[in-house]
Coordinates of C-alpha atoms and ligand atoms in Angstrom, one line a residue:
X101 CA -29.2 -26.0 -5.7
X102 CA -29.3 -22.3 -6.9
X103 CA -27.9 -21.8 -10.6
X104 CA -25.4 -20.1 -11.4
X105 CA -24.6 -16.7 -12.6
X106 CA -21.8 -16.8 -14.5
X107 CA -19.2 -20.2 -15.2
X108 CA -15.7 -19.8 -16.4
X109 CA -14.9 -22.9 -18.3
X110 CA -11.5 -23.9 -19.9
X111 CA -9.5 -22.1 -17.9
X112 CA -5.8 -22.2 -16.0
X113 CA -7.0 -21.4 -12.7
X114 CA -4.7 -21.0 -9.8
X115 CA -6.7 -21.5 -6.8
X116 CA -4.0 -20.3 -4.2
X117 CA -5.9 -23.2 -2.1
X118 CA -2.8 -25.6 -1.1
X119 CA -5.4 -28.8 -1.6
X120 CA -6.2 -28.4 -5.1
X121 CA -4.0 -25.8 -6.1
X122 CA -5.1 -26.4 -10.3
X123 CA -8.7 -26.3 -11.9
X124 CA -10.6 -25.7 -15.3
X125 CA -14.0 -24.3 -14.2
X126 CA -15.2 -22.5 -11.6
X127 CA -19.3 -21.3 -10.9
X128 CA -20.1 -17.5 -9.3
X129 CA -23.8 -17.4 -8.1
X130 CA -25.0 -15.4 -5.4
X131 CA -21.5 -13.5 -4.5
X132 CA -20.3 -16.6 -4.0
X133 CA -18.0 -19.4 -4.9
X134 CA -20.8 -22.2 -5.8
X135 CA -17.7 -25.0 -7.7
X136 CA -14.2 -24.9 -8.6
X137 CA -13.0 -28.3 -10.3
X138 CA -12.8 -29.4 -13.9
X139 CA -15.2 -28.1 -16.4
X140 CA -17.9 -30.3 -16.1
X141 CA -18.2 -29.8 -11.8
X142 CA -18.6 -26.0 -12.8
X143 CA -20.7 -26.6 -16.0
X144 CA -23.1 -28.3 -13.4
X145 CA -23.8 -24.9 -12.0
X146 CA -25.4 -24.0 -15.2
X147 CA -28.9 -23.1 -15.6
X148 CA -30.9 -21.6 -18.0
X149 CA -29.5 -17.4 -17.0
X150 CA -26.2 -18.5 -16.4
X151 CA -23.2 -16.6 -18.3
X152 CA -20.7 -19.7 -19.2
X153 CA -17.6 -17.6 -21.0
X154 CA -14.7 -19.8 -22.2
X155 CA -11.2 -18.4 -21.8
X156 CA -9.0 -20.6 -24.1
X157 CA -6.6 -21.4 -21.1
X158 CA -6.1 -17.9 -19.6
X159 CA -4.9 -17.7 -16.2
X160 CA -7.2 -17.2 -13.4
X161 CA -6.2 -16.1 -10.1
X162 CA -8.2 -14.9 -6.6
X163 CA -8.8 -11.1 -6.7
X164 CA -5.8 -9.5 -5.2
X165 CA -5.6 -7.8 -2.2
X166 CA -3.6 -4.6 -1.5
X167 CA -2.5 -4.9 2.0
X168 CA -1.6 -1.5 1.9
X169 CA -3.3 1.0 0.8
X170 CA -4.2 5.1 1.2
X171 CA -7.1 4.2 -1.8
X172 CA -9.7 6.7 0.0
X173 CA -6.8 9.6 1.2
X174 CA -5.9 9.2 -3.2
X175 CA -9.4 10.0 -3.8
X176 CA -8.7 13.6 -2.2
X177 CA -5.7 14.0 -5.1
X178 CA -7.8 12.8 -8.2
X179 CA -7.7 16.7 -9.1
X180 CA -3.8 17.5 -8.1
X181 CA -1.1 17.9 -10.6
X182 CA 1.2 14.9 -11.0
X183 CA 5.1 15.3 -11.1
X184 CA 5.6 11.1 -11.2
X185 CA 6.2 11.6 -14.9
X186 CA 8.8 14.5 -14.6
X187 CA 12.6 13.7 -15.2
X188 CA 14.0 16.5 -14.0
X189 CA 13.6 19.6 -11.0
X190 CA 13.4 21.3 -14.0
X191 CA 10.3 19.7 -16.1
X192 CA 8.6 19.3 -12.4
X193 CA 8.9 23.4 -12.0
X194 CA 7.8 23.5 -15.6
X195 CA 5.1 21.0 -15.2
X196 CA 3.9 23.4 -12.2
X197 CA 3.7 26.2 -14.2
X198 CA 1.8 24.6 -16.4
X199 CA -0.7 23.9 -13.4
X200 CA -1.2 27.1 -12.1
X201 CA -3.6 27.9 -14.4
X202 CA -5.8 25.4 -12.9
X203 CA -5.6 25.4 -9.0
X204 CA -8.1 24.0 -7.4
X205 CA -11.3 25.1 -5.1
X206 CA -9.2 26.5 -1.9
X207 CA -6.8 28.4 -4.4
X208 CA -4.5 25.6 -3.7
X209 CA -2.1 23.8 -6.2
X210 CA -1.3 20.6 -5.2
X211 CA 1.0 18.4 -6.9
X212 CA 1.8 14.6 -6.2
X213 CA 4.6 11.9 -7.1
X214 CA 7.7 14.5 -6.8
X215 CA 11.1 11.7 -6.7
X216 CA 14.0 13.6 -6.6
X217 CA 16.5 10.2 -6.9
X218 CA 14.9 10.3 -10.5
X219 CA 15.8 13.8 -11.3
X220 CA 19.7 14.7 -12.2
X221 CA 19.4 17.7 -10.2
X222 CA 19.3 15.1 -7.2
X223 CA 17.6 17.2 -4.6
X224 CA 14.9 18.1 -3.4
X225 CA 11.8 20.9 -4.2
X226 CA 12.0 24.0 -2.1
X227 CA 10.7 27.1 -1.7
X228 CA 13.2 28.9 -3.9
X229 CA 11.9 26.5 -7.1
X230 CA 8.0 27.2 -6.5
X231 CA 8.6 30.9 -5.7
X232 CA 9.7 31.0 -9.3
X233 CA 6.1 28.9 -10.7
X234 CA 4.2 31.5 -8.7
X235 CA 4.4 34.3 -5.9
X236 CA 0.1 34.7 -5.5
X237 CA -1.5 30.9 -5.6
X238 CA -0.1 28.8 -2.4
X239 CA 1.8 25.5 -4.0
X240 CA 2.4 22.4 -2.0
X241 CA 4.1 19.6 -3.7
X242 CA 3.9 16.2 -2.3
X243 CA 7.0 13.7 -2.5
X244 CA 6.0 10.2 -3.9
X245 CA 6.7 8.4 -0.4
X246 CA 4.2 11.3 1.0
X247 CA 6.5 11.9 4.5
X248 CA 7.4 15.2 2.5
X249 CA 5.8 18.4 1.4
X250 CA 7.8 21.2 0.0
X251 CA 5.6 24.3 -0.2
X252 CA 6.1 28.1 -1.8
X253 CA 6.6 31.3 0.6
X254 CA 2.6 32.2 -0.3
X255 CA 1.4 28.9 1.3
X256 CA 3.8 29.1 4.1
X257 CA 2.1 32.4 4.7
X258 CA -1.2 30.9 4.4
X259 CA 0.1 28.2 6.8
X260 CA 1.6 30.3 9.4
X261 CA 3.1 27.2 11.2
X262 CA 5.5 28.2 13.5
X263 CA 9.5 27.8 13.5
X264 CA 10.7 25.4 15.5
X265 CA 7.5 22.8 15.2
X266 CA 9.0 19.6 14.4
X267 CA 9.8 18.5 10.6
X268 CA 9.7 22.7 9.6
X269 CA 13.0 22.5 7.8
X270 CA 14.9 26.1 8.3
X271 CA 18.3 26.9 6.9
X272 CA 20.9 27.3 9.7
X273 CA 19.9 31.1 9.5
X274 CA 16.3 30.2 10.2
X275 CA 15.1 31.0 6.6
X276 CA 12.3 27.9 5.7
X277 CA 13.3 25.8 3.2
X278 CA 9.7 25.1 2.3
X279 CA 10.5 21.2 3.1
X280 CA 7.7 20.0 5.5
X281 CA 7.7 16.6 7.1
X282 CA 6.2 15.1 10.0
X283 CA 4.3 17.7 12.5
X284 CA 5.1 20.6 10.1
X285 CA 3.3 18.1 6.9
X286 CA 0.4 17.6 9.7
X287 CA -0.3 20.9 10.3
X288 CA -0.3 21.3 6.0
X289 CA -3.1 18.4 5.8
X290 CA -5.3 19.9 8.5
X291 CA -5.3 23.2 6.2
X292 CA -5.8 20.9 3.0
X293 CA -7.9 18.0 3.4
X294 CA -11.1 17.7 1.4
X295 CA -14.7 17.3 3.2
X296 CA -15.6 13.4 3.1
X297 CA -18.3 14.0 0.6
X298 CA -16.0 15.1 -1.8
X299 CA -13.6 12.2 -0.6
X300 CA -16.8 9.8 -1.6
X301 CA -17.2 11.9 -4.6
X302 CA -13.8 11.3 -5.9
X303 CA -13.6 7.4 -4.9
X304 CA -15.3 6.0 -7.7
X305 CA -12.5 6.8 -10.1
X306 CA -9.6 5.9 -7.7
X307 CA -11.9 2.5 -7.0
X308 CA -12.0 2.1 -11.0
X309 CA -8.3 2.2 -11.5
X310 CA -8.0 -0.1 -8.9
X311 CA -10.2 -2.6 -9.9
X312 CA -8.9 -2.1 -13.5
X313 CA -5.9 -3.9 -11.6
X314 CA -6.8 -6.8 -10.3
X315 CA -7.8 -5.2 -6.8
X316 CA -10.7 -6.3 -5.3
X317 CA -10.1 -6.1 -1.7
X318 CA -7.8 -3.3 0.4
X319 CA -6.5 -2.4 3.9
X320 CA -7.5 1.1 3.8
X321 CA -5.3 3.3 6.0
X322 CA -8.0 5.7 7.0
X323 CA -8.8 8.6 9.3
X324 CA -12.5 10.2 10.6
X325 CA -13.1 11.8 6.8
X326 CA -11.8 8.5 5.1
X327 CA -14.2 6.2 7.2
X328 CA -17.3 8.6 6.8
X329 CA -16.6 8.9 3.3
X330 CA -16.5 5.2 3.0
X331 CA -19.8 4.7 4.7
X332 CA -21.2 7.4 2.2
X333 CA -19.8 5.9 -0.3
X334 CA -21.5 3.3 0.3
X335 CA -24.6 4.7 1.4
X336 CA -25.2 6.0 -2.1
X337 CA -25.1 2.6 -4.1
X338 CA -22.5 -0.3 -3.7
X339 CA -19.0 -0.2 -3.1
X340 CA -16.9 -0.6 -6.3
X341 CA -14.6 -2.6 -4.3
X342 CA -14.1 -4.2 -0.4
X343 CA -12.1 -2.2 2.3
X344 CA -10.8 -3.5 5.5
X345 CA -10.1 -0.1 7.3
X346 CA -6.4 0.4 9.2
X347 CA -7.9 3.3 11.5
X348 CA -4.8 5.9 12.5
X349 CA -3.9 5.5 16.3
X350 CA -5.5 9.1 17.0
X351 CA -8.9 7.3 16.6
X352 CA -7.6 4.4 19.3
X353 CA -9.5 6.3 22.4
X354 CA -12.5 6.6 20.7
X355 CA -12.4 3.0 19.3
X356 CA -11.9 1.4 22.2
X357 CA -14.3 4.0 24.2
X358 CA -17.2 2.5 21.8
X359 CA -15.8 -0.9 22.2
X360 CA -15.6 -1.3 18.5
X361 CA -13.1 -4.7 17.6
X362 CA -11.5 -6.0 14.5
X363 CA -14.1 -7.8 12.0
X364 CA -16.9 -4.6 13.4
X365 CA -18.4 -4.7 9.6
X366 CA -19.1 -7.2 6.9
X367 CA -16.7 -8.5 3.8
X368 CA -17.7 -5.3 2.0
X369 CA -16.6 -2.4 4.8
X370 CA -14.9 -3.3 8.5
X371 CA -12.6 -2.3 10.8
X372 CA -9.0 -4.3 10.4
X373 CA -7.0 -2.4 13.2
X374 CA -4.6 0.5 13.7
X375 CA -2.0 2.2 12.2
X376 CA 0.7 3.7 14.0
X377 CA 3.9 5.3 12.7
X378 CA 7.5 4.4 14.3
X379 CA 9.8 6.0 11.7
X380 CA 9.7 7.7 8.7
X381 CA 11.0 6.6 5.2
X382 CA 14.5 5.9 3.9
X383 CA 14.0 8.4 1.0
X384 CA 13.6 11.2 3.7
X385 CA 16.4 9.8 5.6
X386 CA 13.5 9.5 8.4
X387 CA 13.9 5.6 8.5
X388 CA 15.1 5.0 12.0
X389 CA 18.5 3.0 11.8
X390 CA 20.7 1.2 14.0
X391 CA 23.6 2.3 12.3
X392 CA 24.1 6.1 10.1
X393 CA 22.8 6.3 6.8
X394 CA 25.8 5.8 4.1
X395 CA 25.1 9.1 2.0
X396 CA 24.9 10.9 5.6
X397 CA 27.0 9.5 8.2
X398 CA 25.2 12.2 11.3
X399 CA 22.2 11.0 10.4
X400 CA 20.4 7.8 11.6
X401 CA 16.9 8.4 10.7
X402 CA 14.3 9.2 13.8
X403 CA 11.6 7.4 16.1
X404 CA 8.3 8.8 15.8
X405 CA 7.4 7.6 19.5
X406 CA 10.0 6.8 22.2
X407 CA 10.0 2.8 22.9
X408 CA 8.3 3.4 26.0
X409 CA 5.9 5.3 24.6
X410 CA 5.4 3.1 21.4
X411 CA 5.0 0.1 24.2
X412 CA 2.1 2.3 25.5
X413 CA 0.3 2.6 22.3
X414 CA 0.5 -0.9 21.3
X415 CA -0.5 -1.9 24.5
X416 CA -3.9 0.0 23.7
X417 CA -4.3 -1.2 20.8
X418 CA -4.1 -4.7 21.8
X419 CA -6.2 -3.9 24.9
X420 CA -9.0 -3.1 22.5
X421 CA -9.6 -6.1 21.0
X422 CA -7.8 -4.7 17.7
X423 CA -4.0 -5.9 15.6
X424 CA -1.5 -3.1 15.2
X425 CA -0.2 -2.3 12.1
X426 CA 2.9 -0.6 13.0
X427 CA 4.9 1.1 10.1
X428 CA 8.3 0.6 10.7
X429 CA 11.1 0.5 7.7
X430 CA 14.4 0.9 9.5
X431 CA 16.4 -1.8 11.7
X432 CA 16.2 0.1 14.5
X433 CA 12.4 0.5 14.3
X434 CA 11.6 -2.9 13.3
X435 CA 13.7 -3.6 16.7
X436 CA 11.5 -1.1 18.8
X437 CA 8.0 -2.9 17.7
X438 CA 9.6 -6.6 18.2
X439 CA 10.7 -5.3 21.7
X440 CA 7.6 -3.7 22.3
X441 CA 5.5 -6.9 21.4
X442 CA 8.0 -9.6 23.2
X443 CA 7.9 -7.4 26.2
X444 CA 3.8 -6.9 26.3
X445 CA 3.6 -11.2 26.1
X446 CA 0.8 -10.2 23.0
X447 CA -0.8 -14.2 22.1
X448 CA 0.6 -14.5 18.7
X449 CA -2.9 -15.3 17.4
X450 CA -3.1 -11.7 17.3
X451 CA -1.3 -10.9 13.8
X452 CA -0.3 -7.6 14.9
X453 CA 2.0 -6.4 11.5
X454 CA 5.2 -4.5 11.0
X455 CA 4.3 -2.5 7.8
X456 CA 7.0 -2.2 5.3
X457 CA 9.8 -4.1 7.5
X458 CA 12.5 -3.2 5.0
X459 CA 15.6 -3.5 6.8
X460 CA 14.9 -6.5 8.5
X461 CA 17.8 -9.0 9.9
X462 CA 17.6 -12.7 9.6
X463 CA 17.1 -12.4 13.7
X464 CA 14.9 -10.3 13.6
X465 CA 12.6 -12.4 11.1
X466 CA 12.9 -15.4 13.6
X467 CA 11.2 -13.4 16.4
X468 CA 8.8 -12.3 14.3
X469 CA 7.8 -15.3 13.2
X470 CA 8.0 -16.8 17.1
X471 CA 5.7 -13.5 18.0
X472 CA 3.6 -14.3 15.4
X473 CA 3.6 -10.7 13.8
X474 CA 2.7 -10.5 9.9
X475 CA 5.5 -8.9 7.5
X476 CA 2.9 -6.2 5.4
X477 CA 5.8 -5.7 2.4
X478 CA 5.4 -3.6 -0.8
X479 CA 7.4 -5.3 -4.1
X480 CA 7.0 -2.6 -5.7
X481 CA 9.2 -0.9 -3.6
X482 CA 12.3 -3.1 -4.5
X483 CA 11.9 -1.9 -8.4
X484 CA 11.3 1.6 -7.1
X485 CA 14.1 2.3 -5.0
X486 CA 16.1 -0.9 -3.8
X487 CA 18.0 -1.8 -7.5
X488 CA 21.5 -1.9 -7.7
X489 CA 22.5 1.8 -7.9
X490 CA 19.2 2.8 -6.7
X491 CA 18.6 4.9 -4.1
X492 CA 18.5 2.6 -1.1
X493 CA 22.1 1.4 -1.9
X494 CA 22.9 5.4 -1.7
X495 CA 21.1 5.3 1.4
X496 CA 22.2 1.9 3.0
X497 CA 25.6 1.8 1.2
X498 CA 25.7 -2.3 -0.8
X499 CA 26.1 -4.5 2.2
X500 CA 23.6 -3.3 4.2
X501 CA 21.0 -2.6 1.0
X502 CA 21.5 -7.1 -0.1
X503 CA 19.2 -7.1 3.4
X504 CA 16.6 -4.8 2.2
X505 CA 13.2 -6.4 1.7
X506 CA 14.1 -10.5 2.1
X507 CA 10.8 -11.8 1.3
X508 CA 12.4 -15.3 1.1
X509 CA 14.1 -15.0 4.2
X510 CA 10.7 -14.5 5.7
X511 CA 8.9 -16.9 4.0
X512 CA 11.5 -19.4 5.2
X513 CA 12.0 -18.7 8.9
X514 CA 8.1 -18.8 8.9
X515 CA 6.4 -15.2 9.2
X516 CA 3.4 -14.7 7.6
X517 CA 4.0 -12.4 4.4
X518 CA 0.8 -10.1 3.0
X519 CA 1.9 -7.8 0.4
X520 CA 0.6 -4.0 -1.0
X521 CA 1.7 -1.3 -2.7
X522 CA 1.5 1.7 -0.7
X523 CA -0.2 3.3 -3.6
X524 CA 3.3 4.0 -4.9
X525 CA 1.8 3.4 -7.4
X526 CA -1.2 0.6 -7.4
X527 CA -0.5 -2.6 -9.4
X528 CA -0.2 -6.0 -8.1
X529 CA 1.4 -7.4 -11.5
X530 CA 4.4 -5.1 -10.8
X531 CA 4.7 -6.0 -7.4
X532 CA 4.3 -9.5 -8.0
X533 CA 6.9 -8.8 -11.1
X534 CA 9.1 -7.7 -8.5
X535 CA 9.4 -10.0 -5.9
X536 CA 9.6 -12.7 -8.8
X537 CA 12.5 -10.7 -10.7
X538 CA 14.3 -9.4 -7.6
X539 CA 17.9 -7.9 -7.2
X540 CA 19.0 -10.2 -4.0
X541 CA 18.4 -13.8 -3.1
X542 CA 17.0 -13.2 -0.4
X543 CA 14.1 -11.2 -1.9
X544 CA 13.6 -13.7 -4.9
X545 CA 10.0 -15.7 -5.0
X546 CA 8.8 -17.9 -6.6
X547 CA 5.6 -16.9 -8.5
X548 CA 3.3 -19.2 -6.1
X549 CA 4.8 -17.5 -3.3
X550 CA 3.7 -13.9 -4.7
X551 CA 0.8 -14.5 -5.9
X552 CA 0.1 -16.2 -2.9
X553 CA 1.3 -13.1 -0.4
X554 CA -0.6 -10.9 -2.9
X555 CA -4.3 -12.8 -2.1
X556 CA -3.8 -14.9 0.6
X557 CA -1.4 -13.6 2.3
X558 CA -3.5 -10.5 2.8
X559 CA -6.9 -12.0 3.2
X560 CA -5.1 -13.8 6.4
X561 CA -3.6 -10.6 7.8
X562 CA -6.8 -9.2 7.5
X563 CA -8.8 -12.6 9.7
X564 CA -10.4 -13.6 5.9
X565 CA -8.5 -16.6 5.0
X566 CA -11.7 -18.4 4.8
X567 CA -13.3 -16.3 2.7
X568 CA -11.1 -14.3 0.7
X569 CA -7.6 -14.8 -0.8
X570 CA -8.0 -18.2 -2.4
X571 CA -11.0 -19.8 -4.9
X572 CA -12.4 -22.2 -2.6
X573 CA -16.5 -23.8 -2.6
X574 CA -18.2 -20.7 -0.1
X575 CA -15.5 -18.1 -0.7
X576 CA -16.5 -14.7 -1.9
X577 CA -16.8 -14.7 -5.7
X578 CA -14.0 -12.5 -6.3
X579 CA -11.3 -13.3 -9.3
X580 CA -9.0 -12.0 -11.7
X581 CA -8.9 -13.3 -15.2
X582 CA -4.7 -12.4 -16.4
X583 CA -3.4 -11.7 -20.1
X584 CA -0.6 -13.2 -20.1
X585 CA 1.0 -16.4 -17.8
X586 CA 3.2 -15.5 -15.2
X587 CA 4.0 -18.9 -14.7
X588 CA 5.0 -19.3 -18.3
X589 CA 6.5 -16.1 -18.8
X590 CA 7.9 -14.6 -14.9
X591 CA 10.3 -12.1 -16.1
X592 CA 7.6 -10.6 -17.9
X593 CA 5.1 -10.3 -15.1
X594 CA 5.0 -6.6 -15.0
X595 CA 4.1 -5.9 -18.9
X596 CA 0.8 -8.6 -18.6
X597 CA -2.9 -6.8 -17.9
X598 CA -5.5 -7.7 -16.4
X599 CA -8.3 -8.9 -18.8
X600 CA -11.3 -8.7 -16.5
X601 CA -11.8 -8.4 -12.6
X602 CA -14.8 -10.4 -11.1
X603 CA -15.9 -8.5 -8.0
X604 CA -19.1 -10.6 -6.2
X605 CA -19.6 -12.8 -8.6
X606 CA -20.0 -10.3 -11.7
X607 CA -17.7 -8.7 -14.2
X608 CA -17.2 -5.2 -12.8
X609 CA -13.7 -4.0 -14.8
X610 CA -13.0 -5.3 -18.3
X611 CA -14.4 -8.2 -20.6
X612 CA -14.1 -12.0 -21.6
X613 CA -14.8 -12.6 -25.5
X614 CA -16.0 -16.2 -26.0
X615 CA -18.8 -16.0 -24.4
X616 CA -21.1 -19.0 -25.6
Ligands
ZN924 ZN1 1.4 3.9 3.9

């Protein structure tokens, strides 16, 4: 019997393991989970090196897991401006001007986090705005849901993408707007995007924050840069955190060319599945809906890939030995990927995922849950956007916004719920606060329920369950020591931190006084 490395005694540890869902002390040793039980079965661990901290009844939970995430794609922006603090078009334009003075290595200024259903102006950045912060740098500034881009008449220069390519907004006398979205935003990353050494380079402080939060594990959505960054990453010392890597479908050919299938890897770095787009966002007015958007009654939002097409992909996808994570926020996509899944008889064993799944019918949950597709949701959305007066009930008008996001609904009718954040922004206490302190019944959980969808839920989307997501004899030693009790105190979830995070079995954000 090896001793242990470090023993958390005195404790109010929710395991997240349905069995023994309560215990006192827990034992770490060798990355793993050597005890969980009352004090004395984790004080057994103990030898003479061993750590034993006591934590005076703070809460102790599984480290989270952020189903969805863009952590190594945020590394590239740990240098860009950021307009999620601005309140107005105005202090955002000001706030650029301000930034100027510091663009980055290309001559580029890029800014980040721009929500114009915030801002009293209530529209959007164009060209017009950054023209005024500067006519000789190029400026591209990002919208928080990151389906937009509005950019200055220098960058569209730069640029040179053509009129007509899809998502290059024009006025109706072919004057660009500057607004970029889908193929247009594309062709503004393939100008923009950082080497993967500097992706590497700048993932230790996105990985910090992170961990600094609870987050110990995430589905990474990645591309080619992200996943050689990740393996340099790792290549030059350990991994501050684990990644389970949702590879874009442009990568499908070659995956399944090398023969590469989900679990390729170990519990620090491997391949999860692959991410394919089927709408946009509802903020955008991209989210594909079955009937017109309230606020814009021509407009019903647009499929990325025709059904057939979408059929085609997935089809791939599950030909390769891999689960789809197909983002898909409107009714009318969520429709398209159930179709597409019913119709290609995928075994339901397969936990392909509908990421996002926001405006989701009691009907449609059933078939999920028959199909055996996971619901990947992100909380944090519902305090972002989907609060009475918010700007999903612009959007989706009231009726239609009391479905958005019904995490109970899918909970009850049996779907497998994982939840993330999208990186909008990173913070599984406000997501969990969220889902606890919703608007709408049918989003309302309990805080079991979250916590659970926020550890185990992911660790099962992800083919982990018996090793990550819940503190369980054998599991990885990963943990989360809470100040504050959400059980004691749920409608203040989103003010607790995060006292330490336990990554492997060691202390890697934070401390624990008390040590004895
Ligand atoms: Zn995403």
């Amino acid at each position: 019997m090896r001793d242990a490395d470090l023993v958390l005694v005195d404790a109010e540890i929710h395991t997240m393991d349905p069995e023994h869902p309560l215990a006192k002390g827990i034992a770490f040793g060798g990355g793993r989970i050597l005890g969980v039980g009352t004090n004395a079965q984790a004080e057994k661990w103990a030898g003479r090196t061993t750590e034993i901290i006591e934590l005076g009844r703070k809460v102790v939970v599984p480290g989270f897991i952020d189903a969805h995430a863009h952590l190594m794609e945020s590394a590239a922006r740990v240098s860009n401006l950021d307009l999620g603090g601005c309140v107005s078009l105005a202090a955002a334009v000001e706030t650029l001007r301000r930034g100027v003075a510091r663009a980055g290595p290309q001559g580029w200024l890029v800014a980040d986090d721009w929500d114009e259903s915030r801002w009293p102006e209530g529209r959007y950045l164009t060209r017009n705005d950054l023209d005024r912060v500067s006519d000789t740098i190029p400026i591209a500034a990002v919208r928080v849901d990151r389906h937009m881009a509005s950019v200055n008449s220098v960058a569209l220069r730069v640029l040179q993408i053509p009129l007509g390519t899809r998502g290059f907004e024009a006025t109706a006398s072919g004057a660009p707007t500057g607004v970029l979205k889908e193929d247009a935003l594309e062709r503004m990353w393939d100008a923009l995007w950082p080497a993967p050494e500097r992706l590497a380079a700048g993932f230790e402080t996105v990985a910090g924050r992170a961990l600094s939060l609870g987050i110990t594990t995430v589905h990474d959505v990645v591309g080619h840069d992200e996943i050689r960054a990740y393996q340099i990453a790792r290549a030059a010392g350990a991994l501050p955190l684990r990644a389970n890597l949702l590879a874009r479908d442009a990568l499908l050919p070659h995956l399944a060319a090398v023969g590469l299938m989900r679990g390729f890897g170990d519990e620090w770095l491997r391949l999860g599945g692959v991410k394919v787009f089927s709408d946009g966002s509802l903020g955008a007015r991209t989210a594909a809906l079955e009937e017109p958007y309230a606020d814009d009654p021509l407009e019903r939002g647009m499929l990325i890939h025709p059904p057939i097409e979408l059929r085609n992909i997935l089809a791939g996808i599950s030909a390769a030995g891999l689960p789809s994570a197909v983002h898909a926020i409107g009714d009318r996509a969520i429709e398209v990927v159930i179709e597409s899944i019913e119709s290609l008889a995928i075994d339901p064993g397969a936990r392909h995922r509908i990421e996002h799944a926001e405006l989701l019918h009691p009907e449609q949950i059933t078939r999920m849950a028959r199909l055996g597709i996971v619901a990947s949701c992100q909380p944090n959305f519902v305090g972002n956007w989907s609060l009475p007066g918010g700007l999903y009930e612009r959007r989706l008008g009231p009726e239609r916004n009391a479905l958005n996001n019904p995490y109970r609904e899918i909970l009850r009718r049996g779907v497998a719920l994982a939840f993330g954040s999208d990186g909008m922004p990173y913070g599984p206490l406000e997501g969990i606060h969220w889902s606890v302190n919703a608007p709408f019944q049918g989003q309302r959980l309990t805080v079991d329920q979250a916590m659970s969808a926020y550890t185990l839920g992911g660790a099962s989307a992800g083919f982990e369950e018996g090793a990550k997501g819940s503190l369980v004899s054998g599991g990885v030693a990963d943990a989360v020591v809470l100040d504050g009790n959400p059980w004691q105190a749920p409608e203040h979830i989103r003010t607790m931190r995060v006292s330490a995070t336990i990554l492997s079995g060691r202390i890697a954000k934070g401390n624990l006084a008390s040590s004895r």
